[in-house]
Amino acid sequence: MDIIDTHRDLLGRLLPVDAPDELVVHKGQFHHVVIGSTRVVCFARTAASAVRLPERASVLDTLSGIELGFRTPQPLAAGGAQGTEEPPYLVLTRVPGAPLRQDAVGRPEVARQCVTLLSRLAAAGAEEKVRAVLPEAPVDEWRRFAAGVRAELFGLMSDGGRERAERELVALEDLPHVTSAVVHGDLGSENVLWETSDGALRLSGVVDWDDVGIGDPAEDLAAIGASYGDEALDRVLTLGGWAGDGIPERIATIRGTFALQQALYALRDGDDEQLADGLTGYR
């Protein structure tokens, strides 16, 4: 039974203007997202992600008060508190738009607007009111991550997988500590939405801010490269003036650990499906 059938009555109350067969379900790493015409409902996939729902709502409230130049989801309601029979959920406004089609990646307005997006996140990261409410990446962030992979994931890998992971982790541990920008943390193509107006593409909004914090913009650039490809990333780096100062090297190092990041956080959340997917190249 799918999630719409499982929660049909609840969704009928939360999304009253939408027929069940018109709803779309997006399965993310931490949530099932049911998309209606004007609202979305996020259901926590694991107990750990359910605990983080109130924090997620608070972060989205903070983002709504920052002039970013694009839309972000705004929290409307929450439910599923302890002692109730409802599953943990969060109701958000729907950000209009859709992920960029692969055949549109090379259009010049895409790179320009990606640069604008990242520049606005960098500017927001310089504001004291923003830095006061968003978590800052700790100095030992990558060393702690590497230690977690070795302790928790190495036992699930083949010998060759451990050798590959070790090479990636050694490079990661040498990264400098950078906290210059608001970092989305998962700026892949599914989370950046676009609209078309008079034939021109416009970046309409960004969703899924679970991992937002103050950190290294190379993380978001790495996600852009992973989603849109190296040529698109090179255009963004050139237009943004980010082709020097070690940024490309940091991007490559961070990008090389995306699968390990997915696997480690899935293991800690008890998500066997995402864990197996993240470890595919290490077994």
XYZ file of C-alpha atoms in Angstrom:
283
model
C 0.000 0.000 0.000
C 1.437 3.406 -0.959
C 1.620 6.428 1.289
C -1.431 8.122 -0.233
C -3.616 5.090 0.482
C -2.112 4.686 3.942
C -2.864 8.286 4.952
C -5.854 8.980 2.689
C -8.119 10.428 5.419
C -5.388 12.622 6.883
C -4.337 13.907 3.458
C -7.972 14.658 2.701
C -8.010 17.010 5.696
C -4.599 18.566 5.055
C -4.994 18.949 1.270
C -8.757 19.434 0.926
C -8.710 20.954 -2.575
C -6.748 18.074 -4.112
C -8.130 14.734 -5.299
C -6.041 11.766 -4.078
C -5.286 10.590 -7.615
C -3.858 14.032 -8.452
C -1.296 13.979 -5.652
C 2.366 13.295 -6.423
C 4.734 11.588 -3.983
C 8.442 12.385 -3.862
C 10.604 10.004 -1.827
C 13.557 11.818 -0.275
C 16.275 10.524 2.009
C 14.495 11.669 5.170
C 10.860 12.286 4.157
C 8.036 11.173 1.922
C 6.720 14.410 0.394
C 3.131 14.443 -0.857
C 2.735 17.321 -3.306
C -0.621 19.039 -3.720
C -1.612 22.040 -5.805
C -0.719 24.690 -3.195
C 0.660 22.735 -0.237
C 2.946 19.800 0.447
C 2.913 17.355 3.337
C 6.196 15.915 4.599
C 5.976 12.590 6.422
C 9.055 11.526 8.364
C 10.524 8.274 7.008
C 12.240 7.287 10.265
C 11.939 7.983 13.979
C 15.098 10.093 13.841
C 13.745 12.304 11.057
C 10.470 12.690 12.974
C 12.390 14.139 15.929
C 13.934 16.738 13.600
C 10.631 18.013 12.156
C 10.194 20.901 14.669
C 13.770 22.039 13.989
C 13.058 21.902 10.267
C 10.024 24.145 10.715
C 12.091 26.616 12.750
C 14.793 26.785 10.066
C 12.204 27.436 7.354
C 10.746 30.249 9.450
C 14.223 31.770 9.653
C 14.786 31.469 5.902
C 11.477 33.177 5.155
C 12.832 36.285 6.882
C 15.951 36.472 4.695
C 15.859 38.270 1.338
C 17.214 35.516 -0.880
C 15.517 36.503 -4.113
C 13.766 33.160 -4.562
C 11.014 31.241 -2.806
C 11.500 28.794 0.041
C 8.810 26.607 1.644
C 7.020 28.136 4.621
C 5.646 25.956 7.450
C 1.874 26.037 7.903
C 1.066 23.239 10.348
C 2.511 20.207 12.096
C 1.044 17.066 13.583
C 1.673 13.592 14.846
C 2.698 14.588 18.365
C 3.433 11.846 20.858
C 0.256 10.299 22.167
C -1.692 10.779 18.933
C -2.411 8.224 16.246
C -1.312 10.517 13.436
C 2.099 9.985 11.809
C 4.599 12.831 12.297
C 4.164 15.385 9.515
C 4.794 18.968 8.498
C 2.600 20.974 6.118
C 4.443 23.520 3.936
C 3.582 25.948 1.192
C 4.314 24.553 -2.238
C 7.083 26.293 -4.146
C 6.060 26.473 -7.827
C 8.279 25.119 -10.559
C 9.968 21.878 -11.507
C 13.517 20.500 -11.635
C 15.542 21.558 -14.644
C 15.338 19.260 -17.656
C 18.688 17.857 -18.706
C 18.350 19.328 -22.200
C 18.140 22.829 -20.673
C 21.275 22.608 -18.515
C 23.463 24.342 -21.102
C 21.271 27.411 -21.504
C 23.166 30.581 -20.503
C 20.486 31.830 -18.095
C 20.879 28.665 -16.016
C 24.516 29.348 -15.111
C 23.786 33.039 -14.493
C 20.964 32.289 -12.097
C 22.941 29.582 -10.291
C 25.643 32.203 -9.704
C 23.006 34.634 -8.403
C 21.633 31.948 -6.077
C 25.049 31.137 -4.619
C 25.993 34.816 -4.344
C 22.853 35.534 -2.328
C 23.566 32.602 -0.037
C 27.098 33.947 0.457
C 25.749 37.423 1.243
C 23.273 35.982 3.727
C 26.126 34.118 5.406
C 27.769 37.447 6.205
C 24.719 38.742 8.110
C 24.987 38.504 11.874
C 21.254 37.841 12.317
C 21.569 34.834 10.025
C 24.725 33.504 11.629
C 23.027 33.795 15.011
C 20.307 31.285 14.131
C 21.854 28.835 11.659
C 24.360 26.223 12.858
C 27.974 26.779 11.903
C 30.035 23.884 10.611
C 32.369 22.775 13.420
C 36.129 22.973 12.934
C 36.445 19.182 13.025
C 33.371 18.492 10.871
C 35.135 16.436 8.209
C 37.413 14.627 10.646
C 34.353 13.550 12.644
C 32.622 12.413 9.483
C 35.665 10.386 8.423
C 35.875 8.780 11.859
C 32.187 7.876 11.654
C 32.603 6.245 8.243
C 35.552 4.187 9.447
C 33.817 3.081 12.642
C 30.317 2.482 11.301
C 30.569 1.698 7.596
C 33.910 -0.031 7.033
C 32.532 -3.298 8.419
C 29.871 -3.265 5.690
C 32.366 -2.820 2.834
C 34.577 -5.125 0.806
C 38.360 -4.801 1.061
C 38.389 -2.831 -2.184
C 35.564 -0.647 -0.945
C 37.462 0.209 2.237
C 40.554 1.117 0.210
C 38.506 3.427 -2.009
C 36.773 5.022 0.966
C 40.071 5.550 2.775
C 41.506 7.480 -0.173
C 38.445 9.703 -0.249
C 38.476 10.282 3.500
C 42.176 11.182 3.676
C 41.603 13.915 1.102
C 38.541 15.120 3.003
C 40.402 15.442 6.293
C 42.842 17.886 4.682
C 40.124 20.396 3.739
C 40.377 23.873 5.301
C 37.667 25.035 7.673
C 35.508 27.500 5.707
C 32.354 29.137 7.106
C 31.713 32.010 4.703
C 28.226 31.311 3.327
C 24.802 29.915 3.977
C 25.079 26.389 2.602
C 21.943 24.545 1.521
C 23.643 21.183 1.974
C 21.770 19.284 -0.749
C 21.592 21.622 -3.742
C 20.969 18.870 -6.260
C 18.700 19.249 -9.255
C 15.608 17.860 -7.485
C 15.716 20.691 -4.958
C 16.207 23.637 -7.344
C 12.954 24.511 -9.127
C 12.524 26.441 -12.386
C 9.682 28.054 -14.319
C 9.457 29.141 -17.951
C 8.142 32.601 -18.827
C 8.032 33.820 -22.448
C 10.492 31.090 -23.349
C 13.031 32.098 -20.679
C 13.939 29.962 -17.697
C 13.639 31.491 -14.238
C 14.833 29.952 -10.979
C 11.634 30.010 -8.940
C 12.659 28.475 -5.633
C 14.706 26.040 -3.589
C 13.282 23.289 -1.374
C 14.513 20.688 1.151
C 16.587 22.760 3.565
C 17.182 19.979 6.108
C 20.965 20.354 6.061
C 21.248 24.151 5.885
C 23.988 25.843 7.894
C 26.951 28.212 7.734
C 29.804 26.555 5.909
C 31.812 26.119 2.725
C 30.058 27.135 -0.541
C 32.111 24.412 -2.239
C 29.545 21.947 -0.840
C 26.709 23.496 -2.857
C 28.930 23.846 -5.916
C 29.762 20.153 -5.639
C 26.050 19.323 -5.668
C 25.544 21.468 -8.767
C 28.366 19.630 -10.499
C 26.983 16.236 -9.512
C 23.519 17.146 -10.831
C 24.213 19.237 -13.920
C 27.631 17.938 -14.991
C 31.174 19.246 -15.204
C 30.574 21.638 -18.108
C 27.738 23.356 -16.267
C 29.849 23.558 -13.121
C 32.746 25.106 -15.049
C 30.415 27.786 -16.445
C 29.175 28.611 -12.942
C 32.721 28.771 -11.553
C 33.872 31.061 -14.357
C 30.890 33.425 -14.170
C 31.097 33.577 -10.394
C 34.842 34.149 -10.332
C 35.304 31.000 -8.249
C 37.825 29.161 -10.406
C 40.737 29.890 -8.045
C 41.598 29.909 -4.332
C 41.422 26.118 -4.144
C 37.652 26.017 -4.682
C 37.711 23.476 -7.570
C 39.891 21.151 -5.482
C 37.540 21.433 -2.494
C 34.558 20.773 -4.768
C 36.135 17.598 -6.171
C 37.030 16.299 -2.710
C 33.569 16.907 -1.237
C 31.809 15.531 -4.305
C 33.812 12.326 -3.986
C 32.198 11.581 -0.623
C 28.519 12.097 -1.504
C 27.785 8.360 -1.509
C 29.524 7.914 1.855
C 27.528 10.809 3.298
C 24.294 9.233 2.125
C 25.247 5.848 3.561
C 26.382 7.112 6.970
C 23.330 9.281 7.598
C 21.020 6.522 6.355
C 22.635 4.052 8.752
C 22.141 6.430 11.655
C 18.519 7.034 10.658
C 17.799 3.324 10.229
C 17.034 3.686 6.505
C 18.181 0.390 4.971
C 17.220 1.321 1.415
C 19.274 4.519 1.317
C 22.138 2.759 3.106
C 22.323 0.025 0.477
C 22.198 2.574 -2.325
C 24.990 4.675 -0.799
C 27.238 1.644 -0.354
C 26.741 0.315 -3.894
C 30.270 1.212 -5.021
C 31.913 -0.025 -1.817
C 30.742 -3.647 -1.653
